[in-house]
Amino acid sequence: MFIADKLRKTNIAEYILYMWQMEDIIRAFGCSLPRLMDEYVTRFDFTDEQKEEELDWLGNLLRMMNSEGCREHGHLQINKTTLQMLSELHLQLTGSPKYPFYSSQYYRVLPFIVELRNKKGAPKDESEVETCLNLLYGTLMLRLQHKEVTPQTETAVNQVSKLIGMLAEYYKKDKECPLEF
């Protein structure tokens, strides 16, 4: 909760990746609140009050996962909505002549997006931003498991990271003062 709150304000892309990770952590602990408390929350240097806040937050996420049918896979609607907002901004940025640096980076990344979609058979409704975030999340999971990341994947991750970083920065600017397209 504490990390999510901070990321939501500072870097929306990292927030989405963090929230996807939290969904997976909840699943890894069998969607069990007692296990999350005993085996996860206690690992952190939280005060008793912070532990309760974190457990309440995890409990809310778990309830949403249960009610939205994403207990075993998929993403919460709040995360889908955030991703949709980011995707809409991406389309506005690429469609506007006012953001040539963003468009330039997008066209550097586009071949990687096409390749990723072809390799994994991405659903037709998956946005380009979601494809990029799936690459970043998948690579994060590989690294956490100490598995090899190929040089080709590393190249794609570096370029995609630049694009997503730019998008997150524009998102933050747009929230502070709406961008003109």
PDB file of C-alpha atoms in Angstrom:
ATOM      1  CA  MET A   1       0.000   0.000   0.000  1.00  0.00           C
ATOM      2  CA  PHE A   2       2.724   2.428   0.945  1.00  0.00           C
ATOM      3  CA  ILE A   3       4.736   1.712  -2.191  1.00  0.00           C
ATOM      4  CA  ALA A   4       1.619   1.704  -4.375  1.00  0.00           C
ATOM      5  CA  ASP A   5       0.546   5.110  -3.065  1.00  0.00           C
ATOM      6  CA  LYS A   6       3.951   6.588  -3.789  1.00  0.00           C
ATOM      7  CA  LEU A   7       4.248   5.043  -7.268  1.00  0.00           C
ATOM      8  CA  ARG A   8       0.750   6.121  -8.277  1.00  0.00           C
ATOM      9  CA  LYS A   9       1.853   9.716  -7.723  1.00  0.00           C
ATOM     10  CA  THR A  10       5.379   9.488  -9.140  1.00  0.00           C
ATOM     11  CA  ASN A  11       5.426   6.869 -11.940  1.00  0.00           C
ATOM     12  CA  ILE A  12       2.170   5.383 -13.205  1.00  0.00           C
ATOM     13  CA  ALA A  13       3.901   2.674 -15.274  1.00  0.00           C
ATOM     14  CA  GLU A  14       5.855   1.432 -12.261  1.00  0.00           C
ATOM     15  CA  TYR A  15       2.587   1.558 -10.315  1.00  0.00           C
ATOM     16  CA  ILE A  16       0.906  -0.769 -12.821  1.00  0.00           C
ATOM     17  CA  LEU A  17       3.854  -3.180 -12.743  1.00  0.00           C
ATOM     18  CA  TYR A  18       3.826  -3.097  -8.933  1.00  0.00           C
ATOM     19  CA  MET A  19       0.095  -3.768  -8.814  1.00  0.00           C
ATOM     20  CA  TRP A  20       0.489  -6.722 -11.190  1.00  0.00           C
ATOM     21  CA  GLN A  21       3.183  -8.012  -8.863  1.00  0.00           C
ATOM     22  CA  MET A  22       0.855  -7.601  -5.869  1.00  0.00           C
ATOM     23  CA  GLU A  23      -1.834  -9.619  -7.669  1.00  0.00           C
ATOM     24  CA  ASP A  24       0.744 -12.367  -8.198  1.00  0.00           C
ATOM     25  CA  ILE A  25       1.944 -12.173  -4.581  1.00  0.00           C
ATOM     26  CA  ILE A  26      -1.617 -12.600  -3.337  1.00  0.00           C
ATOM     27  CA  ARG A  27      -1.978 -15.636  -5.611  1.00  0.00           C
ATOM     28  CA  ALA A  28       1.389 -17.030  -4.468  1.00  0.00           C
ATOM     29  CA  PHE A  29       0.102 -17.032  -0.889  1.00  0.00           C
ATOM     30  CA  GLY A  30      -2.999 -18.950  -1.914  1.00  0.00           C
ATOM     31  CA  CYS A  31      -5.257 -15.896  -1.665  1.00  0.00           C
ATOM     32  CA  SER A  32      -5.076 -16.365   2.093  1.00  0.00           C
ATOM     33  CA  LEU A  33      -5.068 -13.277   4.299  1.00  0.00           C
ATOM     34  CA  PRO A  34      -3.609 -15.126   7.311  1.00  0.00           C
ATOM     35  CA  ARG A  35      -0.737 -16.434   5.160  1.00  0.00           C
ATOM     36  CA  LEU A  36      -0.145 -12.969   3.710  1.00  0.00           C
ATOM     37  CA  MET A  37       0.114 -11.594   7.240  1.00  0.00           C
ATOM     38  CA  ASP A  38       2.264 -14.403   8.648  1.00  0.00           C
ATOM     39  CA  GLU A  39       4.544 -14.966   5.672  1.00  0.00           C
ATOM     40  CA  TYR A  40       4.610 -11.643   3.799  1.00  0.00           C
ATOM     41  CA  VAL A  41       3.665  -8.563   5.814  1.00  0.00           C
ATOM     42  CA  THR A  42       5.799  -9.610   8.794  1.00  0.00           C
ATOM     43  CA  ARG A  43       8.916  -9.470   6.583  1.00  0.00           C
ATOM     44  CA  PHE A  44       8.745  -5.683   6.540  1.00  0.00           C
ATOM     45  CA  ASP A  45       9.877  -3.290   9.207  1.00  0.00           C
ATOM     46  CA  PHE A  46       6.373  -1.942   9.827  1.00  0.00           C
ATOM     47  CA  THR A  47       4.838  -0.660  13.002  1.00  0.00           C
ATOM     48  CA  ASP A  48       1.801  -2.589  14.207  1.00  0.00           C
ATOM     49  CA  GLU A  49      -0.415   0.143  12.772  1.00  0.00           C
ATOM     50  CA  GLN A  50       1.330  -0.058   9.386  1.00  0.00           C
ATOM     51  CA  LYS A  51       0.972  -3.853   9.391  1.00  0.00           C
ATOM     52  CA  GLU A  52      -2.774  -3.461   9.934  1.00  0.00           C
ATOM     53  CA  GLU A  53      -3.027  -0.878   7.149  1.00  0.00           C
ATOM     54  CA  GLU A  54      -1.071  -3.122   4.760  1.00  0.00           C
ATOM     55  CA  LEU A  55      -3.189  -6.144   5.663  1.00  0.00           C
ATOM     56  CA  ASP A  56      -6.411  -4.137   5.168  1.00  0.00           C
ATOM     57  CA  TRP A  57      -5.165  -3.042   1.746  1.00  0.00           C
ATOM     58  CA  LEU A  58      -4.219  -6.599   0.772  1.00  0.00           C
ATOM     59  CA  GLY A  59      -7.606  -7.773   2.038  1.00  0.00           C
ATOM     60  CA  ASN A  60      -9.341  -5.228  -0.173  1.00  0.00           C
ATOM     61  CA  LEU A  61      -7.305  -6.362  -3.172  1.00  0.00           C
ATOM     62  CA  LEU A  62      -8.155  -9.982  -2.390  1.00  0.00           C
ATOM     63  CA  ARG A  63     -11.880  -9.194  -2.123  1.00  0.00           C
ATOM     64  CA  MET A  64     -11.748  -7.397  -5.474  1.00  0.00           C
ATOM     65  CA  MET A  65      -9.881 -10.327  -7.035  1.00  0.00           C
ATOM     66  CA  ASN A  66     -12.569 -12.696  -5.757  1.00  0.00           C
ATOM     67  CA  SER A  67     -15.492 -10.548  -6.903  1.00  0.00           C
ATOM     68  CA  GLU A  68     -13.929  -9.806 -10.310  1.00  0.00           C
ATOM     69  CA  GLY A  69     -13.020 -13.414 -11.021  1.00  0.00           C
ATOM     70  CA  CYS A  70      -9.274 -12.859 -11.265  1.00  0.00           C
ATOM     71  CA  ARG A  71      -8.244 -14.996  -8.324  1.00  0.00           C
ATOM     72  CA  GLU A  72      -6.198 -17.330 -10.535  1.00  0.00           C
ATOM     73  CA  HIS A  73      -5.195 -15.039 -13.412  1.00  0.00           C
ATOM     74  CA  GLY A  74      -5.972 -11.706 -14.987  1.00  0.00           C
ATOM     75  CA  HIS A  75      -5.908  -8.198 -13.610  1.00  0.00           C
ATOM     76  CA  LEU A  76      -8.135  -6.140 -11.363  1.00  0.00           C
ATOM     77  CA  GLN A  77     -10.457  -3.640 -13.009  1.00  0.00           C
ATOM     78  CA  ILE A  78      -8.700  -0.744 -11.249  1.00  0.00           C
ATOM     79  CA  ASN A  79      -5.461  -1.823 -12.926  1.00  0.00           C
ATOM     80  CA  LYS A  80      -7.173  -2.281 -16.295  1.00  0.00           C
ATOM     81  CA  THR A  81      -8.667   1.191 -16.028  1.00  0.00           C
ATOM     82  CA  THR A  82      -5.299   2.745 -15.200  1.00  0.00           C
ATOM     83  CA  LEU A  83      -3.740   0.899 -18.140  1.00  0.00           C
ATOM     84  CA  GLN A  84      -6.554   2.132 -20.403  1.00  0.00           C
ATOM     85  CA  MET A  85      -5.894   5.745 -19.397  1.00  0.00           C
ATOM     86  CA  LEU A  86      -2.207   5.268 -20.146  1.00  0.00           C
ATOM     87  CA  SER A  87      -3.029   3.672 -23.513  1.00  0.00           C
ATOM     88  CA  GLU A  88      -5.316   6.559 -24.436  1.00  0.00           C
ATOM     89  CA  LEU A  89      -2.582   9.053 -23.621  1.00  0.00           C
ATOM     90  CA  HIS A  90      -0.156   7.019 -25.748  1.00  0.00           C
ATOM     91  CA  LEU A  91      -2.523   7.271 -28.713  1.00  0.00           C
ATOM     92  CA  GLN A  92      -2.933  11.025 -28.200  1.00  0.00           C
ATOM     93  CA  LEU A  93       0.832  11.524 -28.022  1.00  0.00           C
ATOM     94  CA  THR A  94       1.567   9.465 -31.139  1.00  0.00           C
ATOM     95  CA  GLY A  95      -1.256  11.188 -33.016  1.00  0.00           C
ATOM     96  CA  SER A  96      -0.046  14.702 -32.254  1.00  0.00           C
ATOM     97  CA  PRO A  97       2.736  16.568 -34.047  1.00  0.00           C
ATOM     98  CA  LYS A  98       3.504  18.373 -30.753  1.00  0.00           C
ATOM     99  CA  TYR A  99       5.410  15.408 -29.287  1.00  0.00           C
ATOM    100  CA  PRO A 100       8.015  14.395 -31.918  1.00  0.00           C
ATOM    101  CA  PHE A 101      10.462  12.895 -29.417  1.00  0.00           C
ATOM    102  CA  TYR A 102       7.776  10.563 -28.086  1.00  0.00           C
ATOM    103  CA  SER A 103       6.716   9.593 -31.602  1.00  0.00           C
ATOM    104  CA  SER A 104      10.328   9.010 -32.574  1.00  0.00           C
ATOM    105  CA  GLN A 105      10.848   6.643 -29.627  1.00  0.00           C
ATOM    106  CA  TYR A 106       7.565   4.915 -30.406  1.00  0.00           C
ATOM    107  CA  TYR A 107       8.713   4.165 -33.955  1.00  0.00           C
ATOM    108  CA  ARG A 108      11.976   2.732 -32.573  1.00  0.00           C
ATOM    109  CA  VAL A 109       9.927   0.437 -30.334  1.00  0.00           C
ATOM    110  CA  LEU A 110       7.232  -0.509 -32.853  1.00  0.00           C
ATOM    111  CA  PRO A 111       9.196  -3.402 -34.444  1.00  0.00           C
ATOM    112  CA  PHE A 112       9.624  -4.926 -30.961  1.00  0.00           C
ATOM    113  CA  ILE A 113       5.892  -4.561 -30.281  1.00  0.00           C
ATOM    114  CA  VAL A 114       5.045  -6.280 -33.576  1.00  0.00           C
ATOM    115  CA  GLU A 115       7.529  -9.082 -32.866  1.00  0.00           C
ATOM    116  CA  LEU A 116       6.213  -9.609 -29.331  1.00  0.00           C
ATOM    117  CA  ARG A 117       2.617  -9.761 -30.501  1.00  0.00           C
ATOM    118  CA  ASN A 118       3.477 -12.251 -33.224  1.00  0.00           C
ATOM    119  CA  LYS A 119       5.487 -14.474 -30.861  1.00  0.00           C
ATOM    120  CA  LYS A 120       2.928 -14.669 -28.095  1.00  0.00           C
ATOM    121  CA  GLY A 121      -0.230 -14.348 -30.156  1.00  0.00           C
ATOM    122  CA  ALA A 122      -1.443 -11.332 -28.202  1.00  0.00           C
ATOM    123  CA  PRO A 123      -5.190 -10.805 -28.010  1.00  0.00           C
ATOM    124  CA  LYS A 124      -6.468  -8.322 -30.590  1.00  0.00           C
ATOM    125  CA  ASP A 125      -7.725  -6.004 -27.854  1.00  0.00           C
ATOM    126  CA  GLU A 126      -4.335  -5.799 -26.111  1.00  0.00           C
ATOM    127  CA  SER A 127      -3.001  -2.271 -26.425  1.00  0.00           C
ATOM    128  CA  GLU A 128       0.543  -1.515 -27.460  1.00  0.00           C
ATOM    129  CA  VAL A 129       1.183  -0.122 -23.991  1.00  0.00           C
ATOM    130  CA  GLU A 130       0.020  -3.377 -22.424  1.00  0.00           C
ATOM    131  CA  THR A 131       2.306  -5.333 -24.747  1.00  0.00           C
ATOM    132  CA  CYS A 132       5.212  -3.145 -23.607  1.00  0.00           C
ATOM    133  CA  LEU A 133       4.327  -3.522 -19.927  1.00  0.00           C
ATOM    134  CA  ASN A 134       3.972  -7.296 -20.362  1.00  0.00           C
ATOM    135  CA  LEU A 135       7.526  -7.372 -21.729  1.00  0.00           C
ATOM    136  CA  LEU A 136       8.830  -5.367 -18.778  1.00  0.00           C
ATOM    137  CA  TYR A 137       6.907  -7.460 -16.243  1.00  0.00           C
ATOM    138  CA  GLY A 138       7.957 -10.735 -17.834  1.00  0.00           C
ATOM    139  CA  THR A 139      11.592  -9.652 -17.812  1.00  0.00           C
ATOM    140  CA  LEU A 140      11.293  -8.616 -14.170  1.00  0.00           C
ATOM    141  CA  MET A 141       9.941 -12.067 -13.325  1.00  0.00           C
ATOM    142  CA  LEU A 142      12.807 -13.748 -15.213  1.00  0.00           C
ATOM    143  CA  ARG A 143      15.346 -11.678 -13.287  1.00  0.00           C
ATOM    144  CA  LEU A 144      13.699 -12.434  -9.946  1.00  0.00           C
ATOM    145  CA  GLN A 145      13.972 -16.132 -10.810  1.00  0.00           C
ATOM    146  CA  HIS A 146      17.634 -15.648 -11.804  1.00  0.00           C
ATOM    147  CA  LYS A 147      16.876 -16.793 -15.336  1.00  0.00           C
ATOM    148  CA  GLU A 148      18.760 -15.637 -18.404  1.00  0.00           C
ATOM    149  CA  VAL A 149      17.562 -12.632 -20.379  1.00  0.00           C
ATOM    150  CA  THR A 150      18.817 -12.815 -23.956  1.00  0.00           C
ATOM    151  CA  PRO A 151      20.701  -9.894 -25.495  1.00  0.00           C
ATOM    152  CA  GLN A 152      17.834  -9.420 -27.986  1.00  0.00           C
ATOM    153  CA  THR A 153      15.335  -9.192 -25.140  1.00  0.00           C
ATOM    154  CA  GLU A 154      17.641  -6.821 -23.270  1.00  0.00           C
ATOM    155  CA  THR A 155      17.758  -4.532 -26.317  1.00  0.00           C
ATOM    156  CA  ALA A 156      13.965  -4.567 -26.569  1.00  0.00           C
ATOM    157  CA  VAL A 157      13.596  -3.921 -22.832  1.00  0.00           C
ATOM    158  CA  ASN A 158      15.950  -0.917 -22.998  1.00  0.00           C
ATOM    159  CA  GLN A 159      14.020   0.691 -25.860  1.00  0.00           C
ATOM    160  CA  VAL A 160      10.608  -0.132 -24.395  1.00  0.00           C
ATOM    161  CA  SER A 161      11.705   1.210 -21.001  1.00  0.00           C
ATOM    162  CA  LYS A 162      12.578   4.548 -22.598  1.00  0.00           C
ATOM    163  CA  LEU A 163       9.165   4.772 -24.261  1.00  0.00           C
ATOM    164  CA  ILE A 164       7.253   3.753 -21.145  1.00  0.00           C
ATOM    165  CA  GLY A 165       9.338   6.142 -19.043  1.00  0.00           C
ATOM    166  CA  MET A 166       8.474   8.993 -21.393  1.00  0.00           C
ATOM    167  CA  LEU A 167       4.806   7.992 -21.327  1.00  0.00           C
ATOM    168  CA  ALA A 168       4.775   7.906 -17.519  1.00  0.00           C
ATOM    169  CA  GLU A 169       6.343  11.356 -17.405  1.00  0.00           C
ATOM    170  CA  TYR A 170       3.766  12.743 -19.841  1.00  0.00           C
ATOM    171  CA  TYR A 171       1.016  11.119 -17.760  1.00  0.00           C
ATOM    172  CA  LYS A 172       2.298  12.884 -14.655  1.00  0.00           C
ATOM    173  CA  LYS A 173       2.535  16.214 -16.506  1.00  0.00           C
ATOM    174  CA  ASP A 174      -0.980  15.725 -17.908  1.00  0.00           C
ATOM    175  CA  LYS A 175      -2.362  15.190 -14.402  1.00  0.00           C
ATOM    176  CA  GLU A 176      -0.649  18.349 -13.144  1.00  0.00           C
ATOM    177  CA  CYS A 177      -1.659  20.501 -16.115  1.00  0.00           C
ATOM    178  CA  PRO A 178      -3.551  18.938 -19.047  1.00  0.00           C
ATOM    179  CA  LEU A 179      -1.408  18.538 -22.145  1.00  0.00           C
ATOM    180  CA  GLU A 180      -2.431  20.091 -25.433  1.00  0.00           C
ATOM    181  CA  PHE A 181      -2.665  17.845 -28.445  1.00  0.00           C
TER     182      PHE A 181
END
